[in-house]
Tab-separated table of C-alpha atoms in Angstrom:
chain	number	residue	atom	x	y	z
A	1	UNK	CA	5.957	27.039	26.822
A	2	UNK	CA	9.012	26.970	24.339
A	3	UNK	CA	6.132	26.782	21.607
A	4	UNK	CA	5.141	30.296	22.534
A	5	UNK	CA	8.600	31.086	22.817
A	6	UNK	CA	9.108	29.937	19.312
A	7	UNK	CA	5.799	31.597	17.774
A	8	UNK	CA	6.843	34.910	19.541
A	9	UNK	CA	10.187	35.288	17.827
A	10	UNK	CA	8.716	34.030	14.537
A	11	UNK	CA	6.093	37.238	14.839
A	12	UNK	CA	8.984	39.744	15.846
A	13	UNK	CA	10.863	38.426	12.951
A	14	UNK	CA	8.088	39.196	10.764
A	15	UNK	CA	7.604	42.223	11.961
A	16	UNK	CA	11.538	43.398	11.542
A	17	UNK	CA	11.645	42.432	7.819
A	18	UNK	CA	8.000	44.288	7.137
A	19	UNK	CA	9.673	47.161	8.698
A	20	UNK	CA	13.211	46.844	6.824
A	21	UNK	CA	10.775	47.053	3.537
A	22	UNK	CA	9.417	50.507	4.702
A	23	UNK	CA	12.095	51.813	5.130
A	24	UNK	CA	14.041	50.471	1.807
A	25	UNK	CA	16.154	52.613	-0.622
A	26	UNK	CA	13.094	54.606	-2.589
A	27	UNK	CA	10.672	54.481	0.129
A	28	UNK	CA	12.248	56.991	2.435
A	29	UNK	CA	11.633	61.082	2.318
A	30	UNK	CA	12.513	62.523	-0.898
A	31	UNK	CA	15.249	64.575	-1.646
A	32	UNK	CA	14.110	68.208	-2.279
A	33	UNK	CA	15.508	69.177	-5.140
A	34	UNK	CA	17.947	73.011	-4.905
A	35	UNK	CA	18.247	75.380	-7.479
A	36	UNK	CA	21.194	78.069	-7.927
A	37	UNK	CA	20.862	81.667	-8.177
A	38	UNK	CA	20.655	81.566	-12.181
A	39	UNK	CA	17.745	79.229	-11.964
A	40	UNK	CA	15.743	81.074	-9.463
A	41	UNK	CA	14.333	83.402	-12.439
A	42	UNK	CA	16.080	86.613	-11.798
A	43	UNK	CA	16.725	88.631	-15.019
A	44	UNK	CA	19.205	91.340	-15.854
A	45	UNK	CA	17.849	94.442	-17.599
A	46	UNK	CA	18.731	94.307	-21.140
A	47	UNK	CA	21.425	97.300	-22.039
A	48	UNK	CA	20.753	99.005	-25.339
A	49	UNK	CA	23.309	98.437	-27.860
A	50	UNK	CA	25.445	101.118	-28.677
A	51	UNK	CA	24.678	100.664	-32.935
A	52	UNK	CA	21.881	101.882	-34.865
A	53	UNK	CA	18.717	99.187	-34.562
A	54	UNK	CA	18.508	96.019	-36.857
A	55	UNK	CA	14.541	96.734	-36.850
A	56	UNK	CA	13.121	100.183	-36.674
A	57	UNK	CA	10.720	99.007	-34.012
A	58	UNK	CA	12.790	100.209	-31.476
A	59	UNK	CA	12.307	103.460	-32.404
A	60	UNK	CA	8.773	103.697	-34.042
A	61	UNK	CA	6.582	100.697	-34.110
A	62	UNK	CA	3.800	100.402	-37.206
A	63	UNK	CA	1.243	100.525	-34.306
A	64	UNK	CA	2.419	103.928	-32.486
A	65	UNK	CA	2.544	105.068	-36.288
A	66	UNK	CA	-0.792	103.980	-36.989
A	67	UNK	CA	-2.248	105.452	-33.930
A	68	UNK	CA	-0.971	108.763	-34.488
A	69	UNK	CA	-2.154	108.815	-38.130
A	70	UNK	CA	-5.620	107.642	-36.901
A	71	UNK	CA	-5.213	104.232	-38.904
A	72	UNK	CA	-7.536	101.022	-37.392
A	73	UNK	CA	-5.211	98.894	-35.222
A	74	UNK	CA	-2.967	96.126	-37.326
A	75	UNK	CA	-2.986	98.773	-40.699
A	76	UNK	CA	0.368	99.376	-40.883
A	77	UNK	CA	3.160	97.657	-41.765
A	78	UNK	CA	7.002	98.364	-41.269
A	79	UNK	CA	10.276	96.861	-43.451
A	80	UNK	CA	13.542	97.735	-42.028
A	81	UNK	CA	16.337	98.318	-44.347
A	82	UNK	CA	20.323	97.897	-43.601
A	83	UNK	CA	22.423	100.283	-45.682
A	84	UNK	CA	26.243	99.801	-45.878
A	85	UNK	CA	28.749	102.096	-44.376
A	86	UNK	CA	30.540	104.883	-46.598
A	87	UNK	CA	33.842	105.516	-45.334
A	88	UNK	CA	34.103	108.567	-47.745
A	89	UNK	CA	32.047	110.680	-46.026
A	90	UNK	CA	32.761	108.935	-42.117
A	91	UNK	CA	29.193	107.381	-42.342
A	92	UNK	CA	29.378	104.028	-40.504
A	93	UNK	CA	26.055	102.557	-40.708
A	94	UNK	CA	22.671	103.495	-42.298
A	95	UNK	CA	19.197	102.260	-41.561
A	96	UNK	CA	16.332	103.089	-43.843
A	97	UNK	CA	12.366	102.353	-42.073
A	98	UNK	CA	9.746	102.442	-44.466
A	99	UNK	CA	5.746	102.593	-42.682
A	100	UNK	CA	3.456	101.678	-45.487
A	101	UNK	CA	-0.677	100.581	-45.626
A	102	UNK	CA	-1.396	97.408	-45.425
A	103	UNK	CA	-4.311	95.070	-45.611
A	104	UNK	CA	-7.280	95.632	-48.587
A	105	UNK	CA	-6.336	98.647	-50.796
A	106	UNK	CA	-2.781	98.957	-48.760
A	107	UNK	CA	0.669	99.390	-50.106
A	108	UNK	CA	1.000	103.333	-49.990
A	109	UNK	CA	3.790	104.627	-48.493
A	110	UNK	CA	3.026	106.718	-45.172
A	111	UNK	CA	6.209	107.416	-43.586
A	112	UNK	CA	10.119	106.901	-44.546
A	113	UNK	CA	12.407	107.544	-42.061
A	114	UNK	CA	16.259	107.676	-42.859
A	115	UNK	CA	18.915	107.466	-40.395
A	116	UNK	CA	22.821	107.402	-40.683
A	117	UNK	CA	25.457	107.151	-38.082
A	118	UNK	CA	29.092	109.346	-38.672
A	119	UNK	CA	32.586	108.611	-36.661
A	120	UNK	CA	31.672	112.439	-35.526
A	121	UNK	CA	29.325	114.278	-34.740
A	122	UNK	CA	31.619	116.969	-37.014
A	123	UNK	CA	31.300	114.579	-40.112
A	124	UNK	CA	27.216	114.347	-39.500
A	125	UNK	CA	26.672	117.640	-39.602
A	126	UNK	CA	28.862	118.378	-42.738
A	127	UNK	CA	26.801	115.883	-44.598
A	128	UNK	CA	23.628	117.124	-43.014
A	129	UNK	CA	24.633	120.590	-44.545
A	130	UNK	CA	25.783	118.979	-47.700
A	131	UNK	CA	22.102	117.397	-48.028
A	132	UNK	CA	20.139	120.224	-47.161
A	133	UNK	CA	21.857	122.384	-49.127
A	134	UNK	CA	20.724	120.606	-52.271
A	135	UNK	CA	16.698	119.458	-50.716
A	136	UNK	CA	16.600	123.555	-50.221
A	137	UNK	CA	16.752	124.072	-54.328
A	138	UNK	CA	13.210	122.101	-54.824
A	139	UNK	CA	10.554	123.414	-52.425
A	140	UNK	CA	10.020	125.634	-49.995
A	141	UNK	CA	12.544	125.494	-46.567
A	142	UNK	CA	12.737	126.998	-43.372
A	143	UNK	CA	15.379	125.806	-40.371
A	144	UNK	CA	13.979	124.774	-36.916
A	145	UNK	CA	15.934	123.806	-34.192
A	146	UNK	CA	14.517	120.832	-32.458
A	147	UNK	CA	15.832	121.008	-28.974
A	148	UNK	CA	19.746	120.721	-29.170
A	149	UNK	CA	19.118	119.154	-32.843
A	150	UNK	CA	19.085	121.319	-36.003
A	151	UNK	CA	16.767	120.713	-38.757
A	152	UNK	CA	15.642	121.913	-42.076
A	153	UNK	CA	12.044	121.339	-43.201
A	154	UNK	CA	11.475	121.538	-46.966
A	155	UNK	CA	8.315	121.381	-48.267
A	156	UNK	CA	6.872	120.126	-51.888
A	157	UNK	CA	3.567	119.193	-53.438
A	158	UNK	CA	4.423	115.594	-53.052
A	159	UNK	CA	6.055	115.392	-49.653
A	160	UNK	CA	7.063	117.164	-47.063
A	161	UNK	CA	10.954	116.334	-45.740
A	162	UNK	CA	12.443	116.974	-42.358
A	163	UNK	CA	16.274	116.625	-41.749
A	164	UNK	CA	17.895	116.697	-38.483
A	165	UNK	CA	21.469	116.452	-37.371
A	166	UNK	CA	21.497	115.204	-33.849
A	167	UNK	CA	25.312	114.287	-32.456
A	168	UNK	CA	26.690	111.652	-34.570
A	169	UNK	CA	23.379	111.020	-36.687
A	170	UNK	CA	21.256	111.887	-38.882
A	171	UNK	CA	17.769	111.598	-39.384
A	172	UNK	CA	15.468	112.272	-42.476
A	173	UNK	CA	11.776	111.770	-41.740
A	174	UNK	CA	9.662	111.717	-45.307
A	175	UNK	CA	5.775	112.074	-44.963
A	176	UNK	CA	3.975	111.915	-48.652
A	177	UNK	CA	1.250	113.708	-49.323
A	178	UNK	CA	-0.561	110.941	-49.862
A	179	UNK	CA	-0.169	109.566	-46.377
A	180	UNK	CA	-3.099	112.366	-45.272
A	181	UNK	CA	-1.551	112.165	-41.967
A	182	UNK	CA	-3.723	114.490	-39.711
A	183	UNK	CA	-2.251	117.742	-39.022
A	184	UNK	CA	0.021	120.270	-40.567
A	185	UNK	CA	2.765	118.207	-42.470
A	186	UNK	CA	5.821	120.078	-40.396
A	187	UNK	CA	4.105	119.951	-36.935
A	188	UNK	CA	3.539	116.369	-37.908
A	189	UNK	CA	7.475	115.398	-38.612
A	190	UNK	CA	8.438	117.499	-35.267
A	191	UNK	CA	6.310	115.487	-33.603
A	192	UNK	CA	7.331	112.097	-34.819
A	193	UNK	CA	11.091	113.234	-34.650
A	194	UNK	CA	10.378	114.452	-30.723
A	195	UNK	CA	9.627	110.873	-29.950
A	196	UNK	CA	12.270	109.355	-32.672
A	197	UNK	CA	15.352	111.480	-30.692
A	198	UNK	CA	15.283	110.341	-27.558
A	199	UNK	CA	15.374	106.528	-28.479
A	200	UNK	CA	18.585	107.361	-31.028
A	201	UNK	CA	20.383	109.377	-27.993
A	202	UNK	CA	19.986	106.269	-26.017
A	203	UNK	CA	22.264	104.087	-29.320
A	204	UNK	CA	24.720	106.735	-29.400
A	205	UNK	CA	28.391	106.123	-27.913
A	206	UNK	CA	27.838	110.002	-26.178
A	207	UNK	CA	24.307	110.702	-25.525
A	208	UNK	CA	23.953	114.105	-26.708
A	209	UNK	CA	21.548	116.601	-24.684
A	210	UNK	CA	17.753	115.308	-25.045
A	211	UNK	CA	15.672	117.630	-27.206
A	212	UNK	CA	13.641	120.062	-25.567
A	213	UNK	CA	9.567	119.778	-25.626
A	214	UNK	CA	8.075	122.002	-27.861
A	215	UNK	CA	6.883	124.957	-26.521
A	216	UNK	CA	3.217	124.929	-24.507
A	217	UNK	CA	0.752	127.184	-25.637
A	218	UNK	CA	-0.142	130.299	-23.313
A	219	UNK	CA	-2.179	129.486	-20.703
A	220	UNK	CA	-4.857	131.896	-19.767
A	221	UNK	CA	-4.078	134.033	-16.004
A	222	UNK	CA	-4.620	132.013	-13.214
A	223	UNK	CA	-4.672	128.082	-15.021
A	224	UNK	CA	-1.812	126.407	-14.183
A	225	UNK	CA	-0.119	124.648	-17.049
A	226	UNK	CA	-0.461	121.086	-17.523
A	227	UNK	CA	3.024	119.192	-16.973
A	228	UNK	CA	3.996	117.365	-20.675
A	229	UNK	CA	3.269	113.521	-19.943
């Protein structure tokens, strides 16, 4: 009888300890592990910095260029130049973008587009008059207004120019005529400076009034116009 007792309590004690090892430090349910708000992959939209760009992608990427011009995909490259401020004339930065050819035979300039930014939007326009005043003695000129943005197209043999004063910047768009960019030369530069505007208003310390579409062509009686996409 006490031998039973005696194997009894040496099986319970068995037991205990295989149990206590179960249930030892490691063994047990695992911590799950808690992330904070900043970890949980929510994002803040990116504000646009109120300066011109540091690359002229922002406002004209080689591939919208090369679209437009009809160029194969991957055809056209971009260099972004800084320009130094000019305190003489209030200019506070300047940005040059040149769009050239690239790949076999590449290298031609297609596009040159010159912006600088003015403490004023009175000081940009004095120096956009200033300029075009002296473009208009070489080649043929005409003024547009682009929206709320004044502009003076001047045309050559080589290259057709477009300046435009638009709040506290200006913007000179340069197509060569080698470039053979589809289209009339001036339609062309309105066109690229319709979607250029819009992006600069956004840099500008006071967004100044978005430039209007160019006007639709007359719709025959009846047709409803299509909305501008």
């Amino acid at each position: 009888m006490r031998r039973g007792r005696w194997v009894a309590t040496v099986l319970a004690l068995g037991i205990g300890l295989l149990t206590a090892c179960s249930t030892g430090p490691g063994a047990g349910d695992t911590p799950v592990p808690t992330f904070t708000e900043a970890a949980s992959g929510s994002t803040t939209a990116a504000t646009i910095e109120i300066a011109l760009p540091k690359d002229c992608t922002s406002f004209l990427s080689p591939d919208d260029l090369g679209a437009l011009f009809a160029r194969p995909l991957g055809s056209t490259a971009l260099r972004t130049i800084r320009g130094v401020p000019e305190p003489t004339v209030a200019r506070t930065e300047r940005v040059g973008c040149r769009y050239s050819a690239s790949g076999p035979g590449g290298g031609n300039t297609l596009l040159d587009i010159n912006l600088g930014r003015y403490t004023d939007a009175a000081a940009a326009r004095r120096q956009w008059q200033l300029n075009t005043n002296a473009e208009r003695s070489d080649g043929v000129s005409r003024d547009l207004a682009i929206g709320t943005a004044s502009a003076v197209a001047v045309e050559r043999k080589t290259e057709t120019m477009l300046a435009v004063v638009y709040g506290v910047d200006t913007l000179t768009f340069v197509l060569p005529a080698s470039a053979r960019a589809p289209g009339a030369p001036v339609d062309r530069l309105v066109d690229l400076a319709l979607r250029v505007l819009p992006k600069d208003a956004a840099t500008q310390p006071a967004p100044p009034d978005p430039p209007a579409a160019p006007a639709a062509s007359p719709t025959p009686t009846g047709v409803a116009p299509i909305a501008a996409g």
